[in-house]
Short mmCIF file of C-alpha atoms in Angstrom, two decimals:
data_model
loop_
_atom_site.label_atom_id
_atom_site.label_comp_id
_atom_site.label_asym_id
_atom_site.label_seq_id
_atom_site.Cartn_x
_atom_site.Cartn_y
_atom_site.Cartn_z
CA MET E 10 0.00 0.00 0.00
CA LEU E 11 1.33 3.42 -0.96
CA ASN E 12 1.86 6.04 1.69
CA ASN E 13 1.81 9.81 1.25
CA HIS E 14 4.01 12.05 3.37
CA ALA E 15 4.11 15.80 3.80
CA SER E 16 7.02 17.89 2.62
CA SER E 17 9.03 19.90 5.10
CA THR E 18 9.00 23.67 5.26
CA ASP E 19 12.51 23.78 3.78
CA GLY E 20 11.40 22.08 0.59
CA GLN E 21 13.07 18.84 1.62
CA PRO E 22 11.25 15.61 0.90
CA SER E 23 9.82 14.19 4.10
CA SER E 24 9.98 10.41 4.05
CA ALA E 25 8.74 7.50 6.07
CA ASP E 26 8.25 3.80 5.49
CA GLY E 27 11.13 4.01 3.03
CA GLN E 28 9.42 6.06 0.31
CA PHE E 29 9.70 9.55 -1.14
CA TRP E 30 6.00 10.39 -1.36
CA MET E 31 4.82 13.87 -0.45
CA THR E 32 1.22 15.01 -0.08
CA PRO E 33 0.23 17.84 -2.46
CA THR E 34 -2.02 20.54 -1.09
CA SER E 35 -3.72 21.24 -4.44
CA THR E 36 -4.13 19.92 -7.96
CA PRO E 37 -2.10 21.45 -10.81
CA GLU E 38 -3.91 23.86 -13.12
CA LEU E 39 -4.38 22.63 -16.70
CA LEU E 40 -3.12 25.26 -19.15
CA GLY E 41 -3.30 23.32 -22.40
CA HIS E 42 -4.05 19.96 -23.96
CA THR E 43 -3.17 18.68 -27.44
CA VAL E 44 -4.10 15.33 -28.98
CA LEU E 45 -1.20 14.44 -31.26
CA THR E 46 -2.04 14.38 -34.96
CA GLY E 47 -3.27 11.03 -36.24
CA SER E 48 -3.45 9.48 -32.78
CA ASP E 49 -6.36 9.14 -30.38
CA THR E 50 -4.09 7.97 -27.55
CA ASP E 51 -1.00 10.22 -27.59
CA HIS E 52 -1.49 13.48 -25.68
CA LEU E 53 0.52 16.52 -24.61
CA TYR E 54 -0.54 18.48 -21.53
CA THR E 55 0.74 21.72 -20.02
CA PHE E 56 0.17 22.37 -16.30
CA ARG E 57 0.92 25.14 -13.88
CA VAL E 58 2.13 23.44 -10.69
CA ALA E 59 1.80 25.98 -7.89
CA PRO E 60 3.80 25.73 -4.65
CA GLY E 61 2.60 22.67 -2.79
CA SER E 62 0.72 21.39 -5.83
CA GLY E 63 1.31 18.02 -7.47
CA PHE E 64 0.05 14.58 -8.40
CA ASP E 65 -0.30 11.80 -5.84
CA PRO E 66 1.29 8.39 -6.55
CA HIS E 67 -0.29 6.96 -9.70
CA GLN E 68 0.56 5.06 -12.87
CA HIS E 69 -0.30 5.14 -16.58
CA VAL E 70 -0.84 2.59 -19.32
CA GLU E 71 1.09 5.00 -21.52
CA THR E 72 4.76 5.86 -21.32
CA GLN E 73 5.21 9.40 -20.00
CA PHE E 74 7.85 12.05 -20.56
CA VAL E 75 7.60 15.02 -18.19
CA TRP E 76 9.75 18.15 -18.17
CA PRO E 77 9.50 21.62 -16.58
CA ILE E 78 9.67 24.66 -18.83
CA ALA E 79 9.85 26.95 -15.79
CA GLY E 80 10.57 26.31 -12.14
CA SER E 81 11.49 22.96 -10.61
CA ILE E 82 9.64 19.76 -9.75
CA GLN E 83 10.40 16.55 -7.93
CA VAL E 84 9.52 13.24 -9.60
CA SER E 85 9.56 10.20 -7.32
CA THR E 86 9.02 6.46 -7.47
CA PRO E 87 9.07 4.01 -4.54
CA ASP E 88 12.80 3.49 -5.13
CA THR E 89 14.26 6.76 -6.39
CA SER E 90 13.65 10.47 -6.68
CA THR E 91 15.03 13.29 -8.79
CA VAL E 92 14.69 17.07 -9.00
CA LEU E 93 14.04 18.45 -12.48
CA ARG E 94 14.58 22.00 -13.64
CA PRO E 95 14.36 23.39 -17.21
CA GLY E 96 16.71 21.44 -19.45
CA ARG E 97 16.03 18.11 -17.76
CA GLY E 98 13.13 15.70 -18.20
CA ALA E 99 12.07 12.33 -16.82
CA TRP E 100 11.12 9.25 -18.79
CA VAL E 101 8.50 7.27 -16.84
CA PRO E 102 7.87 3.78 -18.26
CA SER E 103 4.38 2.39 -18.71
CA GLY E 104 2.96 1.02 -15.46
CA MET E 105 5.53 2.65 -13.14
CA VAL E 106 4.08 4.12 -9.95
CA HIS E 107 5.30 7.70 -9.56
CA ALA E 108 4.41 11.07 -8.03
CA VAL E 109 5.11 14.65 -9.10
CA MET E 110 5.49 17.56 -6.68
CA SER E 111 6.22 21.23 -7.28
CA ILE E 112 9.19 22.92 -5.70
CA GLY E 113 8.11 26.53 -5.70
CA ASP E 114 6.10 27.66 -8.74
CA ALA E 115 6.55 25.63 -11.93
CA THR E 116 5.12 25.09 -15.39
CA ILE E 117 5.45 21.57 -16.77
CA ARG E 118 4.68 19.70 -19.94
CA THR E 119 3.91 16.02 -19.96
CA LEU E 120 3.70 13.81 -23.02
CA TYR E 121 1.80 10.51 -22.97
CA LEU E 122 2.75 8.01 -25.67
CA HIS E 123 0.54 4.94 -26.03
CA GLU E 124 1.33 3.66 -29.51
CA LEU E 125 5.05 3.24 -28.80
CA ARG E 126 4.96 2.43 -25.13
CA SER E 127 8.40 1.21 -24.11
CA LEU E 128 12.12 1.40 -24.64
CA PRO E 129 13.59 -1.91 -23.48
CA GLN E 130 16.83 -0.25 -22.35
CA LEU E 131 14.93 2.23 -20.14
CA ALA E 132 13.21 0.06 -17.57
CA GLY E 133 13.13 2.61 -14.74
CA LEU E 134 12.71 6.31 -14.08
CA THR E 135 15.32 7.92 -16.34
CA VAL E 136 16.52 11.52 -16.28
CA VAL E 137 17.20 12.87 -19.77
CA THR E 138 18.84 16.13 -20.83
CA VAL E 139 16.43 18.19 -22.92
CA ASP E 140 18.95 19.62 -25.36
CA GLU E 141 18.21 21.83 -28.36
CA LEU E 142 17.24 18.93 -30.63
CA LEU E 143 15.01 17.17 -28.12
CA GLY E 144 13.42 20.47 -27.10
CA ALA E 145 12.60 21.26 -30.73
CA VAL E 146 11.08 17.81 -31.24
CA LEU E 147 8.93 18.15 -28.14
CA ASP E 148 7.78 21.63 -29.15
CA ARG E 149 6.88 20.47 -32.66
CA LEU E 150 4.95 17.46 -31.37
CA GLY E 151 2.73 19.86 -29.47
CA THR E 152 1.59 21.77 -32.55
CA THR E 153 -1.69 21.09 -34.33
CA ASP E 154 -0.55 21.32 -37.97
CA LEU E 155 1.43 18.06 -38.10
CA SER E 156 0.73 15.46 -40.73
CA ASN E 157 0.42 11.91 -39.45
CA PRO E 158 3.67 10.77 -41.14
CA GLU E 159 5.49 13.73 -39.60
CA ARG E 160 4.18 12.85 -36.13
CA VAL E 161 5.32 9.24 -36.52
CA HIS E 162 8.74 10.44 -37.67
CA LEU E 163 9.08 12.92 -34.78
CA GLU E 164 8.11 10.26 -32.24
CA ALA E 165 10.83 8.02 -33.71
CA VAL E 166 13.35 10.86 -33.33
CA LEU E 167 12.13 11.42 -29.76
CA PHE E 168 12.68 7.77 -28.87
CA ASP E 169 16.11 7.82 -30.51
CA CYS E 170 17.14 10.94 -28.56
CA ILE E 171 16.03 9.41 -25.28
CA ALA E 172 17.53 5.98 -26.01
CA ARG E 173 20.94 7.59 -26.63
CA HIS E 174 20.87 9.64 -23.44
CA GLU E 175 23.91 9.80 -21.17
CA PRO E 176 23.35 7.98 -17.87
CA SER E 177 22.28 10.48 -15.21
CA THR E 178 24.12 10.93 -11.94
CA HIS E 179 21.30 13.02 -10.49
CA GLY E 180 18.86 10.35 -9.36
CA MET E 181 18.59 9.32 -5.73
CA PRO E 182 18.45 5.50 -5.62
CA LEU E 183 17.36 3.67 -2.50
CA PRO E 184 18.63 0.27 -1.34
CA ASP E 185 16.10 -2.55 -1.05
CA ASP E 186 17.47 -4.04 2.16
CA ASP E 187 15.33 -2.90 5.11
CA ARG E 188 18.29 -1.99 7.32
CA ALA E 189 20.07 -0.02 4.63
CA ARG E 190 16.86 1.70 3.57
CA ARG E 191 16.18 2.83 7.15
CA VAL E 192 19.63 4.39 7.23
CA ALA E 193 19.03 5.98 3.84
CA MET E 194 15.72 7.54 4.84
CA THR E 195 17.24 8.81 8.10
CA LEU E 196 19.93 10.62 6.14
CA LEU E 197 17.44 12.05 3.66
CA ASP E 198 15.30 13.35 6.53
CA GLU E 199 18.35 14.63 8.44
CA PRO E 200 21.13 15.20 5.91
CA ALA E 201 23.26 17.03 8.49
CA ASP E 202 23.37 13.88 10.67
CA SER E 203 27.08 13.48 11.40
CA ARG E 204 27.06 9.90 12.68
CA THR E 205 29.62 7.54 11.17
CA LEU E 206 28.66 4.48 9.16
CA THR E 207 29.53 2.34 12.19
CA GLU E 208 27.15 4.33 14.39
CA LEU E 209 24.38 4.28 11.80
CA ALA E 210 24.84 0.55 11.26
CA ARG E 211 24.58 -0.08 14.99
CA SER E 212 21.28 1.83 15.10
CA VAL E 213 19.68 -0.66 12.69
CA GLY E 214 21.34 -3.81 14.05
CA ALA E 215 23.89 -4.30 11.29
CA SER E 216 27.64 -4.11 10.89
CA SER E 217 29.30 -1.31 8.95
CA ARG E 218 30.81 -3.89 6.61
CA THR E 219 27.37 -5.31 5.80
CA LEU E 220 25.85 -1.89 5.14
CA ARG E 221 28.78 -0.85 2.99
CA ARG E 222 28.37 -3.97 0.86
CA ILE E 223 24.59 -3.50 0.56
CA PHE E 224 24.79 0.16 -0.49
CA HIS E 225 27.26 -0.64 -3.23
CA ALA E 226 25.37 -3.70 -4.48
CA GLN E 227 21.90 -2.14 -4.44
CA THR E 228 22.53 1.50 -5.42
CA GLY E 229 25.72 1.26 -7.47
CA LEU E 230 27.34 3.77 -5.13
CA SER E 231 29.66 3.47 -2.16
CA PHE E 232 28.09 4.58 1.12
CA GLU E 233 30.15 7.79 1.05
CA GLN E 234 29.09 8.55 -2.53
CA TRP E 235 25.45 7.86 -1.68
CA ARG E 236 25.55 10.08 1.41
CA ARG E 237 27.05 12.97 -0.54
CA ARG E 238 24.49 12.59 -3.31
CA ALA E 239 21.69 12.53 -0.73
CA ARG E 240 22.94 15.81 0.71
CA MET E 241 23.09 17.36 -2.76
CA HIS E 242 19.62 16.01 -3.60
CA VAL E 243 18.12 17.73 -0.55
CA ALA E 244 20.13 20.89 -1.23
CA SER E 245 18.87 21.02 -4.82
CA SER E 246 15.27 20.92 -3.58
CA MET E 247 15.97 23.63 -1.02
CA LEU E 248 17.65 25.91 -3.56
CA ALA E 249 14.78 25.45 -6.00
CA SER E 250 12.34 26.48 -3.27
CA GLY E 251 14.29 29.68 -2.59
CA SER E 252 16.65 28.87 0.30
CA SER E 253 20.01 30.64 0.38
CA VAL E 254 23.27 28.85 -0.35
CA GLN E 255 24.40 29.45 3.23
CA ARG E 256 21.23 27.96 4.69
CA CYS E 257 21.45 24.96 2.37
CA ALA E 258 25.08 24.36 3.34
CA ARG E 259 24.24 24.30 7.04
CA SER E 260 21.11 22.19 6.54
CA VAL E 261 22.96 19.41 4.73
CA GLY E 262 25.93 19.28 7.08
CA TYR E 263 28.54 21.64 5.61
CA ARG E 264 30.18 24.17 7.91
CA SER E 265 31.79 25.95 4.97
CA PRO E 266 29.65 27.35 2.13
CA SER E 267 32.67 27.09 -0.17
CA ALA E 268 33.08 23.37 0.56
CA PHE E 269 29.36 22.90 -0.07
CA ALA E 270 29.56 24.85 -3.33
CA ALA E 271 32.48 22.69 -4.52
CA ALA E 272 30.57 19.48 -3.75
CA TYR E 273 27.46 20.84 -5.45
CA ARG E 274 29.37 21.82 -8.58
CA ASP E 275 31.04 18.42 -8.67
CA THR E 276 27.61 16.74 -8.54
CA PHE E 277 25.56 18.92 -10.88
CA GLY E 278 28.14 20.69 -13.01
CA HIS E 279 27.22 24.19 -11.91
CA ALA E 280 27.47 26.34 -8.79
CA PRO E 281 24.53 26.39 -6.34
CA SER E 282 24.28 30.15 -6.85
CA GLU E 283 23.39 29.47 -10.50
CA GLN E 284 20.27 27.53 -9.53
CA ALA E 285 18.02 30.52 -9.16
CA THR E 286 14.29 29.90 -9.20
CA PRO E 287 13.25 30.75 -12.78
CA HIS E 288 10.32 32.99 -13.57
CA ARG E 289 7.33 31.59 -15.35
CA PRO E 290 7.15 32.47 -19.05
#
């Protein structure tokens, strides 16, 4: 059974029972809807997602591609979560349970593709860079003057762009093991927690060696890499919701804003000061 959890006042995801769900306070406002040319099942929607607004955990028969054109959103599944800002989108496979939550004020587009429903190599939530080519394809798909052959061709280009994406380092994977997941959720709820792996392992009745092995096997990251990414994941949400760099640094366990900025740049490729909350178009 899925559980919903409220977000914290700092824009951090609040988590319990090992999941990322947050409870939206309102439903996004529909700004536009296009049925793709020649298809009764492929749709493009545009929503305004106000602060606190979002979609509860749900799933679709169709494959979904969602991307913000202004502001930032958090897309979550039971096992991972990612923050999206303009220039990044999320591929959500058919049947995957997921939730979408605004961070601040955002405008999003979401494309539902029924006729071509899956990419075998993309079995999970996948973050994709929306570069100039992909952005142009997405924009063109949303127009009403397409011929049916052109739509089919553009959808093929869309799938090719997404299939050739570079693996993202921005997602926040969770381990499946109950002990490791409890540690993971503790650190997502309290990223400034300074306890060592040995101390954290003791709190869940495991050895540090066991937890280290589980984190690497089930997330693909060492425990230290996972902990740093968790801190940056929370910081990204806080920055998108308007928190200062200094406040973010303290909240995720960094005494020095410069050390935090270096870690943030190493993770996301840009300084935290560059992640200003964009204005709506």
